[in-house]
XYZ file of C-alpha atoms in Angstrom:
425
model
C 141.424 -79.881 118.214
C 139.654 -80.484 114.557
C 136.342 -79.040 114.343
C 132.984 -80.651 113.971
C 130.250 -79.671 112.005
C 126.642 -80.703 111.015
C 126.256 -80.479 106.975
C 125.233 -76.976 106.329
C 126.874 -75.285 109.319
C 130.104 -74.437 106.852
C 129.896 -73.635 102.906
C 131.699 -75.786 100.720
C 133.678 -73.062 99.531
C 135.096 -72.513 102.918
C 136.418 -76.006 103.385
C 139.580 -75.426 102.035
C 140.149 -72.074 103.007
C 142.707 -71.115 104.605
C 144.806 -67.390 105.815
C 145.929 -65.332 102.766
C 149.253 -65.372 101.568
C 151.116 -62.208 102.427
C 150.674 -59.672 100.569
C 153.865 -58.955 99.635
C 155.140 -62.239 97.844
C 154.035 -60.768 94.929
C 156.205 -57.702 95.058
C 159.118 -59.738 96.270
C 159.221 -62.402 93.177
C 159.025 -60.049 90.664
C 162.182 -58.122 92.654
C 163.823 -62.080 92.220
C 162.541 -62.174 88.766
C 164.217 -59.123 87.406
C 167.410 -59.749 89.464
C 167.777 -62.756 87.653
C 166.889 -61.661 83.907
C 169.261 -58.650 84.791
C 172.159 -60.590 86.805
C 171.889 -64.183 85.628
C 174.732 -66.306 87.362
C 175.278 -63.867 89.997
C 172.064 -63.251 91.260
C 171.776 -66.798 91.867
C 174.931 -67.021 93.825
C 174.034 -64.144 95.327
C 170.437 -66.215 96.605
C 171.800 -69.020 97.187
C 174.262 -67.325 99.921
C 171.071 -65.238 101.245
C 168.809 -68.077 101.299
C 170.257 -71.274 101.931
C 173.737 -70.164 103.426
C 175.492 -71.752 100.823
C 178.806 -70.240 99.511
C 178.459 -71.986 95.942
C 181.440 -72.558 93.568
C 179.029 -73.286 90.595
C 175.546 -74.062 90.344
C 175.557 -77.681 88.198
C 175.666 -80.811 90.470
C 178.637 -82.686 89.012
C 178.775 -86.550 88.111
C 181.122 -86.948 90.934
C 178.325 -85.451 93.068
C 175.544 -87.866 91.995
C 177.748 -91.035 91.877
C 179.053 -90.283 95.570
C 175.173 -89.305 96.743
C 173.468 -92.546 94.986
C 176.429 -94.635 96.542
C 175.564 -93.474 99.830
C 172.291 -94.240 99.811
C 170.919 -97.416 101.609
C 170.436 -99.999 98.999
C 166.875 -100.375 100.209
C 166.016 -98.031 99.379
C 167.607 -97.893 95.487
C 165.131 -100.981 95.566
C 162.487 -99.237 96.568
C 162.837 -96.367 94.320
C 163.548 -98.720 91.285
C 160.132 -100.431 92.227
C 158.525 -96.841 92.377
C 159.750 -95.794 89.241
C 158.581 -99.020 87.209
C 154.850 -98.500 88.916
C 154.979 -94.748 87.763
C 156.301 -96.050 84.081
C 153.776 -98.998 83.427
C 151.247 -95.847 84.378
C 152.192 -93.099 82.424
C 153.231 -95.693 79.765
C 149.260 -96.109 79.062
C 148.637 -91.959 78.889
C 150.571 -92.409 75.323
C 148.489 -90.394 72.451
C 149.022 -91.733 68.860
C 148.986 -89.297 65.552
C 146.265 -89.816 63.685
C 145.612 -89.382 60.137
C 141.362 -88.800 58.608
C 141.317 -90.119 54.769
C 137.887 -90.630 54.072
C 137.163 -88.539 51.635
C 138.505 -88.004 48.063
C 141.794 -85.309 47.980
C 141.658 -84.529 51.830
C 143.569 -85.346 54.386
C 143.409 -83.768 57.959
C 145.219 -85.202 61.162
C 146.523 -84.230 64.341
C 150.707 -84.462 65.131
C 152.195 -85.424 68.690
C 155.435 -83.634 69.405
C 157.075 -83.998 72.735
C 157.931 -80.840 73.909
C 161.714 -80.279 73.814
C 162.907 -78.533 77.260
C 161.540 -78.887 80.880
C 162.487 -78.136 83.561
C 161.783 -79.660 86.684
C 161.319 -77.358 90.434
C 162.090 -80.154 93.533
C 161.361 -78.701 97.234
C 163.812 -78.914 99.841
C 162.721 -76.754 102.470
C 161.376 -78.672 105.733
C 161.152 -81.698 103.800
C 163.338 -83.844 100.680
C 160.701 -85.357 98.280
C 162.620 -87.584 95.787
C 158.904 -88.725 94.626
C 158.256 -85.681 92.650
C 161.236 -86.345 91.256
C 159.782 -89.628 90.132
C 156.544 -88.278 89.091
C 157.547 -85.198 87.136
C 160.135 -86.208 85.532
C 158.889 -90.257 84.113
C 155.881 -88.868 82.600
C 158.469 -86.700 80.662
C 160.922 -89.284 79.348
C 157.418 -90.956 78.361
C 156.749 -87.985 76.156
C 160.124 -87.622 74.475
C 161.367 -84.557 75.989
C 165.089 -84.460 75.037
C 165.883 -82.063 78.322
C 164.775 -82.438 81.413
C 166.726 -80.202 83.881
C 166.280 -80.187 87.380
C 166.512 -77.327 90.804
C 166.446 -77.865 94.505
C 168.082 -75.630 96.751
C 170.914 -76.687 98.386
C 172.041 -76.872 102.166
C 174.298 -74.686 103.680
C 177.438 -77.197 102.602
C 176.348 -76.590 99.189
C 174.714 -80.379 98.939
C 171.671 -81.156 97.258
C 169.496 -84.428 99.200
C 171.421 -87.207 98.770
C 167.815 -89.153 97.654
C 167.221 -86.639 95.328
C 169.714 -87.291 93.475
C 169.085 -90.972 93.419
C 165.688 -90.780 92.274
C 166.829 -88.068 89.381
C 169.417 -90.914 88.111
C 166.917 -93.488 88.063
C 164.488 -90.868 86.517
C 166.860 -89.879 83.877
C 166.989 -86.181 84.296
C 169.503 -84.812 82.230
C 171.267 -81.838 84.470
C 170.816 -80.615 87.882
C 171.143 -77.594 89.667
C 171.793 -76.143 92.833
C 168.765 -73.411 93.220
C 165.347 -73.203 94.832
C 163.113 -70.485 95.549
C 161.357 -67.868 92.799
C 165.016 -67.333 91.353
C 164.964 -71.280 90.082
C 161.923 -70.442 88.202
C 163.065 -67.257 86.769
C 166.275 -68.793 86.095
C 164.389 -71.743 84.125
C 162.194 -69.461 82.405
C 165.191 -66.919 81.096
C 168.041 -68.928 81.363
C 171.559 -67.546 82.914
C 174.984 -68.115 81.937
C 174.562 -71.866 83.548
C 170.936 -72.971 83.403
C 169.193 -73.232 80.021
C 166.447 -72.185 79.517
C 163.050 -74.415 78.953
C 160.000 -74.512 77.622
C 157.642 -75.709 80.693
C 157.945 -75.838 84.434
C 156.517 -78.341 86.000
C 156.885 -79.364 90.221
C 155.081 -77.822 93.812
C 156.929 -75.231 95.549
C 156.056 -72.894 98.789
C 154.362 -69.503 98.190
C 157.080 -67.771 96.425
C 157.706 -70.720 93.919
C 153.862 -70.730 93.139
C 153.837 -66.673 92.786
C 157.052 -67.556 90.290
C 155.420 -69.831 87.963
C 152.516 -67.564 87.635
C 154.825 -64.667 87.006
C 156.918 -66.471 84.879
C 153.468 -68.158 82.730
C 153.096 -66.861 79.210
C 157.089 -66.720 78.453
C 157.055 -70.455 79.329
C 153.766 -72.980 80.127
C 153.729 -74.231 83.389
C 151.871 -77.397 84.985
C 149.472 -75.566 87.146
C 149.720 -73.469 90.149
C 149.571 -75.863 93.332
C 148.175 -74.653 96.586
C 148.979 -76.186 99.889
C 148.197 -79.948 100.118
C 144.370 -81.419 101.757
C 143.413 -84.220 101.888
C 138.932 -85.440 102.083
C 138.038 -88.815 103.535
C 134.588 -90.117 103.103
C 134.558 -92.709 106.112
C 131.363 -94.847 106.820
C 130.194 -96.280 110.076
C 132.292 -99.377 109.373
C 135.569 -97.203 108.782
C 138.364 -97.440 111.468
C 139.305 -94.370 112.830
C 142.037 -95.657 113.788
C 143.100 -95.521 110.157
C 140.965 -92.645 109.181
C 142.710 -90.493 112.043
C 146.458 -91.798 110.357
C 145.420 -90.761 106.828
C 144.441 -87.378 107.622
C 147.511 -86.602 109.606
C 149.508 -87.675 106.419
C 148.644 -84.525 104.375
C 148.722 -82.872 108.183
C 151.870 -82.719 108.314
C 153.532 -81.423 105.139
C 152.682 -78.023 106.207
C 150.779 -75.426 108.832
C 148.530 -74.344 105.819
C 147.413 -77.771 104.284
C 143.719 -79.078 105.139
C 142.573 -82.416 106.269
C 138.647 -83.133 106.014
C 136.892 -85.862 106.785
C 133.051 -86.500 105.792
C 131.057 -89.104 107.557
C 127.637 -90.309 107.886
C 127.356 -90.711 111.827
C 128.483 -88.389 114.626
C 130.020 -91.403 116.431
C 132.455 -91.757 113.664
C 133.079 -88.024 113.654
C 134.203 -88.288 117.495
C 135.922 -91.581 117.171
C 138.452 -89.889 114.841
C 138.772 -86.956 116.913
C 140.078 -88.425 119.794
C 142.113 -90.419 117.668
C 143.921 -87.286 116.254
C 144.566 -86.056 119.800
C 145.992 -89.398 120.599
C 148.098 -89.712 117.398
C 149.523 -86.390 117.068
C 152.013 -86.099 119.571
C 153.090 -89.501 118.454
C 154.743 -87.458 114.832
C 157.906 -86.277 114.429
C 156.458 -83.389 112.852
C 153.606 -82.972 115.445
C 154.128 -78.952 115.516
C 153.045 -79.229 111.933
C 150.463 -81.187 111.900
C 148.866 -79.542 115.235
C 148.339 -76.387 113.812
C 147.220 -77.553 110.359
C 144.621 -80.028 112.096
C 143.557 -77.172 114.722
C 143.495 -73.805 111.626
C 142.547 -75.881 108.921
C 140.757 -79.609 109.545
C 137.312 -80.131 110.049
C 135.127 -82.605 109.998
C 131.615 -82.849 108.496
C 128.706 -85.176 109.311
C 126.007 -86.422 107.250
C 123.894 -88.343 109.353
C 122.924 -91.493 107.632
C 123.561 -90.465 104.396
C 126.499 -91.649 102.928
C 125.045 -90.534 99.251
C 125.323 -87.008 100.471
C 129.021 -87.779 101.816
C 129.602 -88.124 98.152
C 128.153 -84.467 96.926
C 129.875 -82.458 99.762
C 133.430 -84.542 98.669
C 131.988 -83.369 94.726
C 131.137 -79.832 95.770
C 134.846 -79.263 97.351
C 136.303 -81.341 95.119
C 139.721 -82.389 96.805
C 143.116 -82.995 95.737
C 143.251 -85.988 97.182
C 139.844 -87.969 97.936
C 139.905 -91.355 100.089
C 136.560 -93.614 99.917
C 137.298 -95.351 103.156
C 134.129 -96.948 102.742
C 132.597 -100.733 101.963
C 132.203 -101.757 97.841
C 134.002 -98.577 97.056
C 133.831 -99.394 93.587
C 129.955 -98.588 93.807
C 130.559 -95.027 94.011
C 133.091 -94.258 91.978
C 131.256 -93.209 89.246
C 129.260 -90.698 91.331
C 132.773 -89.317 91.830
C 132.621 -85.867 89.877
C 135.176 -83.833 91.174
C 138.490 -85.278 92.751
C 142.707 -84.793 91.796
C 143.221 -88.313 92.495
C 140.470 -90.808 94.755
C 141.877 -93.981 96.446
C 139.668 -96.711 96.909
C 138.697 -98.597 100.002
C 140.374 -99.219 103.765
C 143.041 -100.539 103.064
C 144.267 -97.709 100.274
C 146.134 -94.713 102.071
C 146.610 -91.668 100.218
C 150.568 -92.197 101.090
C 150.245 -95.158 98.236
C 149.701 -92.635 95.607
C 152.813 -90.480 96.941
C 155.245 -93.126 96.539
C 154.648 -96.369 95.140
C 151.488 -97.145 93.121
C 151.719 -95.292 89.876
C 149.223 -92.377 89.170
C 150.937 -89.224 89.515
C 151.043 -87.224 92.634
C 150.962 -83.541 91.203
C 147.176 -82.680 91.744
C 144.856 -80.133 91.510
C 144.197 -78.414 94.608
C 141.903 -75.560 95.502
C 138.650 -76.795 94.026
C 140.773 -76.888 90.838
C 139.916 -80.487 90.094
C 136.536 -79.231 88.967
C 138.322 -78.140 85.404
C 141.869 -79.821 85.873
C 143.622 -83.351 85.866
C 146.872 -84.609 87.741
C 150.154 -84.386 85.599
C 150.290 -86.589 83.012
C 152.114 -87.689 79.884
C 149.747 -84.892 78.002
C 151.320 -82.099 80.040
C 154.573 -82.625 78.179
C 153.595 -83.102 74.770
C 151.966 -80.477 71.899
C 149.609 -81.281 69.433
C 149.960 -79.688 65.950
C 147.241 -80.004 63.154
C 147.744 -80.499 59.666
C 144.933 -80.206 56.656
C 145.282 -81.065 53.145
C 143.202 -80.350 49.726
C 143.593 -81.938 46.158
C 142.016 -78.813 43.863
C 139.671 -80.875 42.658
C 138.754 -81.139 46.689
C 138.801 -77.609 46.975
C 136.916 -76.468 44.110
C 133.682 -78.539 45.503
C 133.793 -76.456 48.564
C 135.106 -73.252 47.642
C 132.003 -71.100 47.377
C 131.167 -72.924 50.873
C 134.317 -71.291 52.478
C 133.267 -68.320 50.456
C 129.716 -68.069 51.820
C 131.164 -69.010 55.657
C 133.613 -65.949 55.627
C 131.404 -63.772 53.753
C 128.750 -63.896 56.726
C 132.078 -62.670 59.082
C 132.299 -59.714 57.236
C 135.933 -61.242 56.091
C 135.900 -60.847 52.052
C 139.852 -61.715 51.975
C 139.307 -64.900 53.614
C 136.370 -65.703 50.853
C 138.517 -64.056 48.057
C 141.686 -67.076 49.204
C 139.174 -69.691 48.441
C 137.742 -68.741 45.109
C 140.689 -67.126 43.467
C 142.345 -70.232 42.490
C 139.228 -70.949 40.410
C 139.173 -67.314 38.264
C 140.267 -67.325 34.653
């Protein structure tokens, strides 16, 4: 049963937490790591085999693959994802930074240069779950960008198949190649490359423990989106809230896995107990009710502020959430007072699950308290800026001895010698 607290009987920082991560995973992926670097081709084969039980022929999905996989999915679907990808588009579509050039004063010109970057490479869970959404939201934002390769993994069943859905939502994406590999080898094998899989630039896309570990490993040889922790969820619910529907959004983060966190803050105790019982009553009800039983029982809580919804609003700020509902009335009067949050949704009728799918803002968030310093994926996570300067010498000459002065008080006479030896007889 989900906990209940008074404010102050649990820090902030403790909201979230949750059981360390073994400590080996750390010794493990850098074992995978190496295999790969050393092995390439093999290695993966050799993973796949231990893995996923697959006995793999090659690693690339084939045309044939995607055309018989997209024609076997229901054409609802198709619809569906179509729909999806067109919200995500019109989106990211507005995240679109322009160039820009500063002439405003006589012989210099300075300005800032948008370049997409070239290779990415996408990581897609399989695991417990198929999620053809981040397929949707990690890859569109891309395409938006200009990235000329985008290369998808997901680990493959033990026939060797890759998700029928997945596969749909990368050809309506537009990802460029897919691959037949999950785990910490997929990232090594997108950060080094093997025989098959080139390699990229940036790794974007949410993966278990090892995957995470992987990308951190891996950081530094390639850039990476950020290192995602298990999903939670924070609903701020006032006494006019539903817990019918309160209860129903927290079991949706619930149940992605045993280690992800659903809080809810409210201003009255009543509410607080109303959405208890609801969980009990609701939870059986899942498919995935093991799941979401332990996550709800280790890792949910629920915090009251009595009668102070304005407080509701710091504790959501101090823990700042990857995913933040305001399942309260005029929503929009808060939102400003909304410091710290991944991504907030707005009102009762606005579940988190909108933001998964269908709406449009990206679904790769911040987790961990992260959102204090970080943003969702976006259109700027696959671009680099580069900037330029340039000097007439008449434009130089009336600020050389400035430069000069500058680097002289660094103790850096070549840097003041660069600027004033173009003027010497």
């Amino acid at each position: 049963m989900i906990k209940i607290y008074a404010y102050g009987e649990v820090p902030a920082c403790e909201i979230f937490a949750r059981d360390n991560i073994s400590s080996n995973v750390e010794g493990v992926v850098t074992e995978i790591i190496q295999n790969v670097v050393k092995n390439g081709d093999a290695a993966l084969l050799e993973y796949a085999k231990k893995f996923d039980r697959a006995e793999l022929s090659s690693l690339e999905v084939t045309p044939e693959e995607i055309d018989e996989a997209f024609a076997s999915v229901e054409p609802r679907f198709l619809e569906i994802l179509r729909e999806a990808a067109a919200n995500i588009r019109a989106f990211h579509e507005k995240q679109v930074r322009q160039s820009f050039v500063i002439n405003e004063q006589d012989g210099v010109v300075t300005g800032q240069k948008i370049t997409p970057i070239e290779r990415v490479g996408l990581y897609v869970p399989g695991g417990t779950a198929a999620y053809p959404s981040t397929v949707l939201m990690d890859s569109i934002p891309a395409k938006i960008a200009g990235c000329s390769t985008i290369v998808a993994v997901t680990p493959p069943n033990s026939e060797g198949k890759v998700n029928p859905v997945i596969l749909a939502a990368a050809k309506i994406a537009g990802v460029d190649r897919i691959y037949k590999v999950g785990g910490a080898q997929a990232v090594a094998a997108l950060a080094y490359g093997t025989e098959t899989i080139p390699a990229v630039d940036k790794i974007v896309g949410p993966g278990n423990a090892y995957v995470a570990e992987a990308k951190k490993q891996v950081f530094g040889k390639v850039s990476i989106d950020m290192i995602a922790g298990p999903s939670e969820i924070l609903v701020v619910a006032d006494r006019t809230a539903n817990p019918k529907f309160v209860a129903a959004d927290l079991l949706s983060q619930a149940e992605h896995d045993r280690m992800a966190s659903a809080v809810l803050v409210t201003d009255t105790k009543e509410m607080a107990e109303a959405v208890s019982a609801e969980l009990e009553r609701q939870i059986p009800l899942l498919s995935r009710s093991e799941i979401a039983r332990v996550s709800i029982d280790n890792n949910g809580k629920i915090i009251v502020a009595e009668n102070n919804l304005s407080l509701a609003i710091e504790i959501a700020n101090e823990i700042a959430p990857e995913h933040l509902e305001l399942c309260v009335d005029q929503p929009f009067d808060y939102l400003q007072k909304i410091r710290h949050a991944g991504s907030i949704f707005m009102g009762k009728y606005c579940p988190e699950a909108l933001g998964d799918y269908f709406a449009g803002p990206n679904h790769t968030l911040p987790t961990g308290g992260t959102a204090k310093f970080s943003s969702p994926l976006s259109v700027d996570d696959f671009v680099k800026k580069s900037q330029f300067t340039y000097y007439t010498k008449d434009a130089l000459r009336a600020v050389a001895d400035k430069v000069a002065f500058f680097a002289q008080k660094e103790g850096l006479d070549a840097h003041a010698k660069s600027a004033t030896v173009r003027f010497e007889e």
